[in-house]
GROMACS .gro file of C-alpha atoms in nm:
model
  498
    1UNK     CA    1   8.072  18.856  12.043
    2UNK     CA    2   8.021  18.912  11.671
    3UNK     CA    3   7.685  19.039  11.549
    4UNK     CA    4   7.724  18.997  11.174
    5UNK     CA    5   7.846  18.755  10.910
    6UNK     CA    6   7.905  18.383  10.956
    7UNK     CA    7   8.047  18.434  11.306
    8UNK     CA    8   7.698  18.496  11.449
    9UNK     CA    9   7.574  18.157  11.338
   10UNK     CA   10   7.727  17.997  11.648
   11UNK     CA   11   7.755  18.124  12.004
   12UNK     CA   12   7.881  17.899  12.283
   13UNK     CA   13   7.851  17.920  12.662
   14UNK     CA   14   8.069  17.709  12.892
   15UNK     CA   15   7.860  17.551  13.168
   16UNK     CA   16   7.950  17.370  13.488
   17UNK     CA   17   8.079  17.011  13.474
   18UNK     CA   18   8.237  17.065  13.135
   19UNK     CA   19   7.912  17.099  12.944
   20UNK     CA   20   7.859  17.351  12.665
   21UNK     CA   21   7.551  17.521  12.525
   22UNK     CA   22   7.569  17.640  12.163
   23UNK     CA   23   7.332  17.851  11.955
   24UNK     CA   24   7.362  17.715  11.603
   25UNK     CA   25   7.189  17.823  11.284
   26UNK     CA   26   6.849  17.672  11.368
   27UNK     CA   27   6.901  17.484  11.695
   28UNK     CA   28   7.012  17.520  12.054
   29UNK     CA   29   7.256  17.237  12.130
   30UNK     CA   30   7.357  17.106  12.472
   31UNK     CA   31   7.665  16.886  12.462
   32UNK     CA   32   7.701  16.632  12.743
   33UNK     CA   33   7.612  16.274  12.822
   34UNK     CA   34   7.316  16.389  13.033
   35UNK     CA   35   7.081  16.687  12.995
   36UNK     CA   36   6.895  16.802  13.307
   37UNK     CA   37   6.541  16.935  13.303
   38UNK     CA   38   6.269  16.967  13.561
   39UNK     CA   39   6.149  16.612  13.505
   40UNK     CA   40   6.490  16.462  13.581
   41UNK     CA   41   6.768  16.334  13.359
   42UNK     CA   42   6.735  16.246  12.994
   43UNK     CA   43   6.988  16.065  12.783
   44UNK     CA   44   7.134  16.263  12.495
   45UNK     CA   45   7.222  16.108  12.160
   46UNK     CA   46   7.532  15.894  12.116
   47UNK     CA   47   7.738  16.208  12.051
   48UNK     CA   48   7.627  16.366  12.378
   49UNK     CA   49   7.404  16.620  12.200
   50UNK     CA   50   7.055  16.730  12.289
   51UNK     CA   51   6.885  16.988  12.068
   52UNK     CA   52   6.592  17.226  12.077
   53UNK     CA   53   6.481  17.405  11.758
   54UNK     CA   54   6.527  17.779  11.808
   55UNK     CA   55   6.167  17.823  11.692
   56UNK     CA   56   6.059  17.630  12.002
   57UNK     CA   57   6.262  17.833  12.252
   58UNK     CA   58   6.020  18.050  12.451
   59UNK     CA   59   6.247  18.213  12.708
   60UNK     CA   60   6.595  18.207  12.859
   61UNK     CA   61   6.719  18.380  13.173
   62UNK     CA   62   6.961  18.346  13.462
   63UNK     CA   63   6.797  18.255  13.792
   64UNK     CA   64   7.039  18.250  14.085
   65UNK     CA   65   7.322  18.020  13.974
   66UNK     CA   66   7.131  17.851  13.690
   67UNK     CA   67   7.054  17.926  13.328
   68UNK     CA   68   6.690  17.831  13.272
   69UNK     CA   69   6.551  17.772  12.924
   70UNK     CA   70   6.180  17.721  12.868
   71UNK     CA   71   6.070  17.570  12.540
   72UNK     CA   72   5.778  17.407  12.360
   73UNK     CA   73   5.810  17.032  12.316
   74UNK     CA   74   5.582  16.840  12.083
   75UNK     CA   75   5.437  16.583  12.321
   76UNK     CA   76   5.232  16.415  12.049
   77UNK     CA   77   5.103  16.515  11.706
   78UNK     CA   78   4.826  16.732  11.850
   79UNK     CA   79   4.989  16.965  12.101
   80UNK     CA   80   5.299  17.140  12.233
   81UNK     CA   81   5.380  17.143  12.605
   82UNK     CA   82   5.617  17.363  12.801
   83UNK     CA   83   5.934  17.206  12.937
   84UNK     CA   84   6.241  17.356  13.100
   85UNK     CA   85   6.615  17.304  13.113
   86UNK     CA   86   6.780  17.414  13.437
   87UNK     CA   87   7.155  17.428  13.377
   88UNK     CA   88   7.408  17.512  13.651
   89UNK     CA   89   7.644  17.794  13.554
   90UNK     CA   90   8.019  17.775  13.603
   91UNK     CA   91   8.049  18.080  13.827
   92UNK     CA   92   8.426  18.094  13.796
   93UNK     CA   93   8.392  18.162  13.425
   94UNK     CA   94   8.148  18.451  13.449
   95UNK     CA   95   8.423  18.691  13.346
   96UNK     CA   96   8.450  18.514  13.012
   97UNK     CA   97   8.273  18.634  12.698
   98UNK     CA   98   7.987  18.580  12.670
   99UNK     CA   99   7.858  18.592  13.025
  100UNK     CA  100   7.553  18.381  13.105
  101UNK     CA  101   7.334  18.694  13.108
  102UNK     CA  102   7.462  18.803  12.768
  103UNK     CA  103   7.418  18.451  12.633
  104UNK     CA  104   7.056  18.438  12.753
  105UNK     CA  105   6.982  18.772  12.585
  106UNK     CA  106   7.153  18.662  12.263
  107UNK     CA  107   6.964  18.333  12.268
  108UNK     CA  108   6.631  18.513  12.305
  109UNK     CA  109   6.721  18.746  12.022
  110UNK     CA  110   6.814  18.462  11.789
  111UNK     CA  111   6.514  18.251  11.892
  112UNK     CA  112   6.267  18.532  11.823
  113UNK     CA  113   6.430  18.681  11.514
  114UNK     CA  114   6.187  18.937  11.367
  115UNK     CA  115   5.914  18.845  11.615
  116UNK     CA  116   5.840  19.074  11.907
  117UNK     CA  117   5.935  18.947  12.250
  118UNK     CA  118   5.689  18.972  12.540
  119UNK     CA  119   5.388  19.080  12.339
  120UNK     CA  120   5.114  19.264  12.527
  121UNK     CA  121   4.795  19.073  12.453
  122UNK     CA  122   4.425  19.130  12.504
  123UNK     CA  123   4.289  18.773  12.506
  124UNK     CA  124   3.919  18.713  12.441
  125UNK     CA  125   3.808  18.357  12.524
  126UNK     CA  126   3.473  18.248  12.380
  127UNK     CA  127   3.350  17.958  12.599
  128UNK     CA  128   3.072  17.875  12.350
  129UNK     CA  129   3.283  17.846  12.034
  130UNK     CA  130   3.261  17.521  11.840
  131UNK     CA  131   3.208  17.224  12.073
  132UNK     CA  132   3.223  17.454  12.376
  133UNK     CA  133   3.567  17.367  12.515
  134UNK     CA  134   3.733  17.705  12.455
  135UNK     CA  135   3.810  17.766  12.824
  136UNK     CA  136   3.973  17.425  12.870
  137UNK     CA  137   4.183  17.467  12.555
  138UNK     CA  138   4.293  17.812  12.666
  139UNK     CA  139   4.393  17.699  13.013
  140UNK     CA  140   4.566  17.372  12.922
  141UNK     CA  141   4.707  17.422  12.571
  142UNK     CA  142   4.761  17.794  12.521
  143UNK     CA  143   4.811  17.989  12.843
  144UNK     CA  144   5.116  17.782  12.954
  145UNK     CA  145   5.297  17.870  12.630
  146UNK     CA  146   5.209  18.239  12.658
  147UNK     CA  147   5.319  18.244  13.023
  148UNK     CA  148   5.650  18.078  12.939
  149UNK     CA  149   5.707  18.340  12.668
  150UNK     CA  150   5.652  18.610  12.932
  151UNK     CA  151   5.362  18.765  12.742
  152UNK     CA  152   5.170  19.035  12.927
  153UNK     CA  153   4.802  18.943  12.916
  154UNK     CA  154   4.461  19.070  13.010
  155UNK     CA  155   4.211  18.788  12.968
  156UNK     CA  156   3.834  18.820  12.928
  157UNK     CA  157   3.589  18.528  12.916
  158UNK     CA  158   3.310  18.638  12.685
  159UNK     CA  159   2.951  18.597  12.797
  160UNK     CA  160   2.749  18.689  12.485
  161UNK     CA  161   2.763  18.759  12.116
  162UNK     CA  162   2.871  19.112  12.028
  163UNK     CA  163   3.069  19.156  12.348
  164UNK     CA  164   3.405  19.124  12.174
  165UNK     CA  165   3.312  19.406  11.934
  166UNK     CA  166   3.216  19.633  12.221
  167UNK     CA  167   3.530  19.558  12.422
  168UNK     CA  168   3.764  19.623  12.130
  169UNK     CA  169   3.581  19.940  12.033
  170UNK     CA  170   3.655  20.077  12.382
  171UNK     CA  171   4.002  19.927  12.442
  172UNK     CA  172   4.312  20.139  12.506
  173UNK     CA  173   4.519  20.065  12.197
  174UNK     CA  174   4.837  20.202  12.357
  175UNK     CA  175   4.815  19.926  12.618
  176UNK     CA  176   4.830  19.629  12.377
  177UNK     CA  177   5.014  19.499  12.072
  178UNK     CA  178   4.762  19.232  11.981
  179UNK     CA  179   4.408  19.109  12.033
  180UNK     CA  180   4.385  18.729  12.042
  181UNK     CA  181   4.041  18.565  12.021
  182UNK     CA  182   4.024  18.204  12.142
  183UNK     CA  183   3.724  18.113  11.935
  184UNK     CA  184   3.590  18.024  11.594
  185UNK     CA  185   3.600  18.278  11.310
  186UNK     CA  186   3.305  18.477  11.443
  187UNK     CA  187   3.500  18.650  11.721
  188UNK     CA  188   3.782  18.775  11.488
  189UNK     CA  189   3.500  18.918  11.273
  190UNK     CA  190   3.378  19.107  11.579
  191UNK     CA  191   3.731  19.222  11.664
  192UNK     CA  192   3.796  19.371  11.320
  193UNK     CA  193   3.459  19.545  11.328
  194UNK     CA  194   3.519  19.676  11.678
  195UNK     CA  195   3.846  19.832  11.561
  196UNK     CA  196   3.671  19.964  11.249
  197UNK     CA  197   3.397  20.140  11.446
  198UNK     CA  198   3.642  20.349  11.647
  199UNK     CA  199   3.689  20.718  11.561
  200UNK     CA  200   4.060  20.634  11.517
  201UNK     CA  201   3.987  20.325  11.308
  202UNK     CA  202   4.286  20.358  11.074
  203UNK     CA  203   4.527  20.398  11.363
  204UNK     CA  204   4.372  20.112  11.559
  205UNK     CA  205   4.369  19.875  11.262
  206UNK     CA  206   4.732  19.953  11.179
  207UNK     CA  207   4.857  19.929  11.538
  208UNK     CA  208   4.667  19.627  11.677
  209UNK     CA  209   4.756  19.293  11.518
  210UNK     CA  210   4.485  19.030  11.543
  211UNK     CA  211   4.580  18.671  11.622
  212UNK     CA  212   4.361  18.363  11.649
  213UNK     CA  213   4.355  18.059  11.876
  214UNK     CA  214   4.131  17.803  11.699
  215UNK     CA  215   3.849  17.677  11.922
  216UNK     CA  216   3.561  17.673  11.673
  217UNK     CA  217   3.434  17.449  11.395
  218UNK     CA  218   3.597  17.602  11.086
  219UNK     CA  219   3.896  17.794  11.227
  220UNK     CA  220   3.983  17.935  10.885
  221UNK     CA  221   4.185  18.227  11.020
  222UNK     CA  222   4.423  18.000  11.210
  223UNK     CA  223   4.459  17.762  10.914
  224UNK     CA  224   4.566  18.051  10.691
  225UNK     CA  225   4.797  18.230  10.933
  226UNK     CA  226   4.952  17.931  11.115
  227UNK     CA  227   4.886  17.631  10.891
  228UNK     CA  228   4.703  17.451  11.170
  229UNK     CA  229   4.367  17.431  11.348
  230UNK     CA  230   4.532  17.303  11.669
  231UNK     CA  231   4.540  17.554  11.958
  232UNK     CA  232   4.897  17.495  12.081
  233UNK     CA  233   5.038  17.511  11.726
  234UNK     CA  234   4.866  17.847  11.680
  235UNK     CA  235   4.985  17.966  12.022
  236UNK     CA  236   5.349  17.895  11.937
  237UNK     CA  237   5.307  18.060  11.597
  238UNK     CA  238   5.165  18.372  11.765
  239UNK     CA  239   5.457  18.385  12.010
  240UNK     CA  240   5.707  18.357  11.723
  241UNK     CA  241   5.499  18.522  11.450
  242UNK     CA  242   5.541  18.849  11.263
  243UNK     CA  243   5.300  19.137  11.214
  244UNK     CA  244   5.158  19.114  10.862
  245UNK     CA  245   4.936  19.354  10.664
  246UNK     CA  246   4.597  19.214  10.565
  247UNK     CA  247   4.347  19.338  10.310
  248UNK     CA  248   4.007  19.411  10.463
  249UNK     CA  249   3.678  19.446  10.279
  250UNK     CA  250   3.402  19.701  10.333
  251UNK     CA  251   3.052  19.561  10.287
  252UNK     CA  252   2.766  19.808  10.245
  253UNK     CA  253   2.408  19.685  10.270
  254UNK     CA  254   2.122  19.926  10.322
  255UNK     CA  255   2.258  20.193  10.557
  256UNK     CA  256   2.510  19.955  10.714
  257UNK     CA  257   2.884  19.928  10.656
  258UNK     CA  258   3.069  19.633  10.806
  259UNK     CA  259   3.418  19.491  10.767
  260UNK     CA  260   3.487  19.143  10.627
  261UNK     CA  261   3.822  18.970  10.675
  262UNK     CA  262   3.742  18.622  10.543
  263UNK     CA  263   3.466  18.568  10.285
  264UNK     CA  264   3.123  18.647  10.145
  265UNK     CA  265   2.891  18.390   9.994
  266UNK     CA  266   2.549  18.343   9.835
  267UNK     CA  267   2.402  18.018   9.706
  268UNK     CA  268   2.508  17.661   9.778
  269UNK     CA  269   2.797  17.747  10.014
  270UNK     CA  270   2.593  17.995  10.219
  271UNK     CA  271   2.295  17.760  10.241
  272UNK     CA  272   2.516  17.460  10.318
  273UNK     CA  273   2.640  17.651  10.625
  274UNK     CA  274   2.368  17.885  10.745
  275UNK     CA  275   2.080  17.671  10.620
  276UNK     CA  276   2.184  17.374  10.834
  277UNK     CA  277   2.203  17.543  11.174
  278UNK     CA  278   1.925  17.310  11.293
  279UNK     CA  279   2.156  17.016  11.223
  280UNK     CA  280   2.441  17.119  11.454
  281UNK     CA  281   2.413  16.779  11.622
  282UNK     CA  282   2.580  16.642  11.306
  283UNK     CA  283   2.898  16.841  11.371
  284UNK     CA  284   3.096  16.947  11.064
  285UNK     CA  285   2.910  16.683  10.859
  286UNK     CA  286   2.610  16.915  10.847
  287UNK     CA  287   2.794  17.140  10.601
  288UNK     CA  288   2.876  16.847  10.374
  289UNK     CA  289   2.514  16.734  10.388
  290UNK     CA  290   2.389  17.084  10.311
  291UNK     CA  291   2.614  17.126  10.007
  292UNK     CA  292   2.559  16.774   9.866
  293UNK     CA  293   2.181  16.790   9.899
  294UNK     CA  294   2.168  17.119   9.709
  295UNK     CA  295   2.410  17.001   9.441
  296UNK     CA  296   2.189  16.703   9.360
  297UNK     CA  297   1.880  16.924   9.353
  298UNK     CA  298   2.064  17.147   9.105
  299UNK     CA  299   1.962  17.457   9.296
  300UNK     CA  300   2.022  17.791   9.125
  301UNK     CA  301   2.023  18.139   9.277
  302UNK     CA  302   1.955  18.400   9.007
  303UNK     CA  303   2.131  18.730   9.066
  304UNK     CA  304   2.298  19.022   8.889
  305UNK     CA  305   2.666  19.088   8.953
  306UNK     CA  306   2.896  19.376   8.858
  307UNK     CA  307   3.269  19.364   8.931
  308UNK     CA  308   3.581  19.577   8.919
  309UNK     CA  309   3.801  19.318   8.750
  310UNK     CA  310   4.174  19.305   8.822
  311UNK     CA  311   4.297  18.964   8.696
  312UNK     CA  312   4.122  18.697   8.488
  313UNK     CA  313   4.171  18.326   8.557
  314UNK     CA  314   4.442  18.258   8.290
  315UNK     CA  315   4.670  18.514   8.458
  316UNK     CA  316   4.590  18.444   8.823
  317UNK     CA  317   4.881  18.203   8.880
  318UNK     CA  318   5.132  18.457   8.753
  319UNK     CA  319   4.974  18.724   8.975
  320UNK     CA  320   5.001  18.490   9.272
  321UNK     CA  321   5.364  18.410   9.199
  322UNK     CA  322   5.454  18.777   9.179
  323UNK     CA  323   5.278  18.880   9.499
  324UNK     CA  324   5.349  18.574   9.713
  325UNK     CA  325   5.723  18.572   9.653
  326UNK     CA  326   5.826  18.939   9.651
  327UNK     CA  327   5.861  19.091  10.001
  328UNK     CA  328   5.876  19.445   9.861
  329UNK     CA  329   5.514  19.418   9.747
  330UNK     CA  330   5.407  19.324  10.100
  331UNK     CA  331   5.616  19.611  10.237
  332UNK     CA  332   5.452  19.856   9.996
  333UNK     CA  333   5.112  19.743  10.125
  334UNK     CA  334   5.229  19.815  10.479
  335UNK     CA  335   5.351  20.162  10.387
  336UNK     CA  336   5.028  20.239  10.204
  337UNK     CA  337   4.816  20.145  10.505
  338UNK     CA  338   5.040  20.334  10.748
  339UNK     CA  339   4.976  20.666  10.573
  340UNK     CA  340   4.715  20.897  10.730
  341UNK     CA  341   4.647  20.670  11.028
  342UNK     CA  342   4.471  20.918  11.251
  343UNK     CA  343   4.120  20.900  11.106
  344UNK     CA  344   3.827  20.666  11.067
  345UNK     CA  345   3.778  20.409  10.794
  346UNK     CA  346   3.893  20.498  10.442
  347UNK     CA  347   3.639  20.663  10.215
  348UNK     CA  348   3.471  20.427   9.973
  349UNK     CA  349   3.615  20.463   9.625
  350UNK     CA  350   3.305  20.315   9.461
  351UNK     CA  351   3.038  20.446   9.695
  352UNK     CA  352   2.776  20.228   9.864
  353UNK     CA  353   2.507  19.989   9.749
  354UNK     CA  354   2.261  20.281   9.759
  355UNK     CA  355   2.457  20.483   9.504
  356UNK     CA  356   2.430  20.456   9.126
  357UNK     CA  357   2.636  20.183   8.965
  358UNK     CA  358   2.999  20.306   8.947
  359UNK     CA  359   3.123  20.427   8.610
  360UNK     CA  360   3.250  20.143   8.393
  361UNK     CA  361   3.065  19.873   8.586
  362UNK     CA  362   2.808  19.655   8.411
  363UNK     CA  363   2.550  19.437   8.581
  364UNK     CA  364   2.569  19.090   8.431
  365UNK     CA  365   2.273  18.852   8.477
  366UNK     CA  366   2.365  18.516   8.631
  367UNK     CA  367   2.042  18.323   8.580
  368UNK     CA  368   2.180  17.976   8.652
  369UNK     CA  369   2.447  18.045   8.912
  370UNK     CA  370   2.466  17.797   9.199
  371UNK     CA  371   2.761  17.938   9.393
  372UNK     CA  372   2.888  18.291   9.440
  373UNK     CA  373   3.184  18.281   9.678
  374UNK     CA  374   3.431  18.564   9.738
  375UNK     CA  375   3.736  18.502   9.956
  376UNK     CA  376   3.999  18.714  10.126
  377UNK     CA  377   4.193  18.414  10.259
  378UNK     CA  378   4.286  18.078  10.106
  379UNK     CA  379   4.151  17.817  10.350
  380UNK     CA  380   3.788  17.828  10.458
  381UNK     CA  381   3.837  17.534  10.699
  382UNK     CA  382   4.110  17.273  10.756
  383UNK     CA  383   4.207  17.125  10.416
  384UNK     CA  384   3.928  17.323  10.246
  385UNK     CA  385   4.127  17.527   9.995
  386UNK     CA  386   3.866  17.723   9.799
  387UNK     CA  387   4.090  18.024   9.723
  388UNK     CA  388   4.446  17.895   9.666
  389UNK     CA  389   4.554  18.216   9.493
  390UNK     CA  390   4.453  18.443   9.783
  391UNK     CA  391   4.732  18.674   9.902
  392UNK     CA  392   4.728  18.862  10.232
  393UNK     CA  393   4.777  19.212  10.090
  394UNK     CA  394   4.754  19.216   9.710
  395UNK     CA  395   4.456  19.453   9.705
  396UNK     CA  396   4.228  19.186   9.558
  397UNK     CA  397   3.946  18.957   9.655
  398UNK     CA  398   3.917  18.618   9.486
  399UNK     CA  399   3.572  18.563   9.330
  400UNK     CA  400   3.439  18.219   9.239
  401UNK     CA  401   3.118  18.153   9.048
  402UNK     CA  402   2.980  17.812   8.950
  403UNK     CA  403   2.656  17.732   8.773
  404UNK     CA  404   2.403  17.526   8.963
  405UNK     CA  405   2.267  17.331   8.666
  406UNK     CA  406   2.584  17.143   8.575
  407UNK     CA  407   2.576  16.761   8.612
  408UNK     CA  408   2.551  16.683   8.982
  409UNK     CA  409   2.841  16.439   8.985
  410UNK     CA  410   3.065  16.691   8.808
  411UNK     CA  411   2.969  16.963   9.054
  412UNK     CA  412   3.026  16.730   9.349
  413UNK     CA  413   3.363  16.627   9.208
  414UNK     CA  414   3.463  16.994   9.184
  415UNK     CA  415   3.361  17.065   9.545
  416UNK     CA  416   3.543  16.758   9.674
  417UNK     CA  417   3.861  16.867   9.493
  418UNK     CA  418   3.918  17.152   9.739
  419UNK     CA  419   4.099  16.901   9.962
  420UNK     CA  420   4.349  16.809   9.690
  421UNK     CA  421   4.403  17.164   9.558
  422UNK     CA  422   4.248  17.083   9.220
  423UNK     CA  423   3.945  17.308   9.259
  424UNK     CA  424   4.107  17.608   9.089
  425UNK     CA  425   4.172  17.414   8.768
  426UNK     CA  426   3.821  17.272   8.737
  427UNK     CA  427   3.660  17.384   8.407
  428UNK     CA  428   3.338  17.450   8.598
  429UNK     CA  429   3.501  17.706   8.828
  430UNK     CA  430   3.512  18.068   8.709
  431UNK     CA  431   3.788  18.234   8.916
  432UNK     CA  432   3.870  18.607   8.907
  433UNK     CA  433   4.065  18.854   9.115
  434UNK     CA  434   3.859  19.167   9.173
  435UNK     CA  435   3.883  19.479   9.387
  436UNK     CA  436   3.511  19.551   9.424
  437UNK     CA  437   3.171  19.410   9.329
  438UNK     CA  438   2.797  19.455   9.362
  439UNK     CA  439   2.551  19.167   9.383
  440UNK     CA  440   2.172  19.188   9.354
  441UNK     CA  441   1.987  18.863   9.434
  442UNK     CA  442   1.661  18.793   9.246
  443UNK     CA  443   1.345  18.588   9.293
  444UNK     CA  444   1.410  18.477   9.650
  445UNK     CA  445   1.267  18.653   9.951
  446UNK     CA  446   1.426  18.443  10.222
  447UNK     CA  447   1.767  18.319  10.110
  448UNK     CA  448   2.105  18.321  10.277
  449UNK     CA  449   2.400  18.558  10.250
  450UNK     CA  450   2.705  18.489  10.465
  451UNK     CA  451   2.969  18.744  10.562
  452UNK     CA  452   3.263  18.578  10.741
  453UNK     CA  453   3.023  18.294  10.828
  454UNK     CA  454   2.768  18.533  10.983
  455UNK     CA  455   2.417  18.565  10.843
  456UNK     CA  456   2.314  18.906  10.703
  457UNK     CA  457   1.986  19.012  10.538
  458UNK     CA  458   1.911  18.862  10.196
  459UNK     CA  459   1.945  19.194  10.019
  460UNK     CA  460   2.177  19.356   9.761
  461UNK     CA  461   2.522  19.448   9.889
  462UNK     CA  462   2.843  19.600   9.759
  463UNK     CA  463   3.201  19.508   9.855
  464UNK     CA  464   3.527  19.702   9.820
  465UNK     CA  465   3.876  19.594   9.926
  466UNK     CA  466   4.118  19.813  10.125
  467UNK     CA  467   4.474  19.702  10.061
  468UNK     CA  468   4.674  19.630  10.377
  469UNK     CA  469   4.429  19.810  10.604
  470UNK     CA  470   4.441  19.552  10.882
  471UNK     CA  471   4.715  19.373  11.074
  472UNK     CA  472   4.743  19.010  11.179
  473UNK     CA  473   5.011  18.797  11.340
  474UNK     CA  474   5.114  18.530  11.090
  475UNK     CA  475   5.373  18.257  11.113
  476UNK     CA  476   5.594  18.377  10.825
  477UNK     CA  477   5.444  18.697  10.683
  478UNK     CA  478   5.235  18.507  10.425
  479UNK     CA  479   4.941  18.269  10.415
  480UNK     CA  480   5.036  17.909  10.485
  481UNK     CA  481   4.841  17.773  10.185
  482UNK     CA  482   5.048  17.620   9.907
  483UNK     CA  483   4.903  17.835   9.628
  484UNK     CA  484   4.737  17.714   9.308
  485UNK     CA  485   4.866  17.382   9.176
  486UNK     CA  486   5.174  17.431   8.956
  487UNK     CA  487   5.186  17.805   9.020
  488UNK     CA  488   5.567  17.794   9.029
  489UNK     CA  489   5.579  17.652   8.678
  490UNK     CA  490   5.435  17.950   8.494
  491UNK     CA  491   5.605  17.978   8.158
  492UNK     CA  492   5.794  18.279   8.028
  493UNK     CA  493   5.534  18.316   7.755
  494UNK     CA  494   5.254  18.335   8.012
  495UNK     CA  495   5.448  18.597   8.210
  496UNK     CA  496   5.493  18.816   7.902
  497UNK     CA  497   5.122  18.808   7.833
  498UNK     CA  498   5.009  18.852   8.194
   0.00000   0.00000   0.00000
């Protein structure tokens, strides 16, 4: 059985009754007039072929005199379900190459590729996330896929806020490969901070990859890593996904240091979310209402901001193209984070909010700003692409500022364009890539600041990115967002001046 070159693209097993099973480039193909599964017989196509995408194959093994293959079948547009082929083996041919056992092992290897088989998972189910159906989604849409993939799991049903942080802070990291919250984005925030508070924070953050089963309202993490906010889609992507380095951000405020994996906001976005908690009965529409009402009131949030600038807007698309398409850059981020793993969090290069302003920084007054939004991922909710140039491990945060006194219809048009990926190119959007910043709000005693969707005190804070410090399981090793519009059409002239 060849293991290299074109010969490995196909591998065929002779089955009983003259049927054959072939591993092709991207599919598993059963050739016969009838394919047998647990639900009975199913007609193949007119050529006697039935196929399963290799991406959907969860497990293959020999059980008694049958080769069993479990796979994820898309039952409708919203979910995958587990199904099984049970194929009798031609026992007289077991001396042939490959044997059924060898074929099953080769099939698993090809189906998983660079993904790890039989991941060891610590699953944290938040019953209160989003509309409150996290347990049902876990049991009906996710667990069957994980079981079929032979994942080893310890499952905890969370009872209160903060519990996930405490559990992860105490967990035995040698026992697991991944922590998988079934939740909204708040539980992943707790997980990253639980890992960060350990004495061996660097080791824990580099060894434990965080996944996400979307059961909340926004589900930004799943949208970015798996391109979907549907639980079974995310479950399959976790089974078949690859460990990917992720930039994390240290936030210092007062005497506190926390870790952010998603975003920080002040102004219209923060108030549209946190300022409408009393309207949860409206569902996701409360956020739209909160933003629109403030846009038409032309609310401004005066503050002073200093940044460590890395890339200005005219060069952002070229930066994105370079980092999103060159695997070596992602690998270098991994190697950088892997160094010196046996200690706590990295030291802060720029100090904390309580220190003097770092050398070279200048506080700039933003008297009329309406939105200050800094992102570490591209999607902030399904189809809400605020940060299309975000890259998982480029060592940068993406900072957006918009004035609050611009014509209301123009501002509303800009916000609505996030769904069509035209937000980046709006003339009202100031977009920068930065590695650190300090923000000092003015004139408001009781405003809103959001860190990963969680409310923090309305006080000055400082943020600093740590390239590739964390690990996540992603579908392909990159974010699933499409990038800024026309980013692949950057001209040679623009590249030379980047």
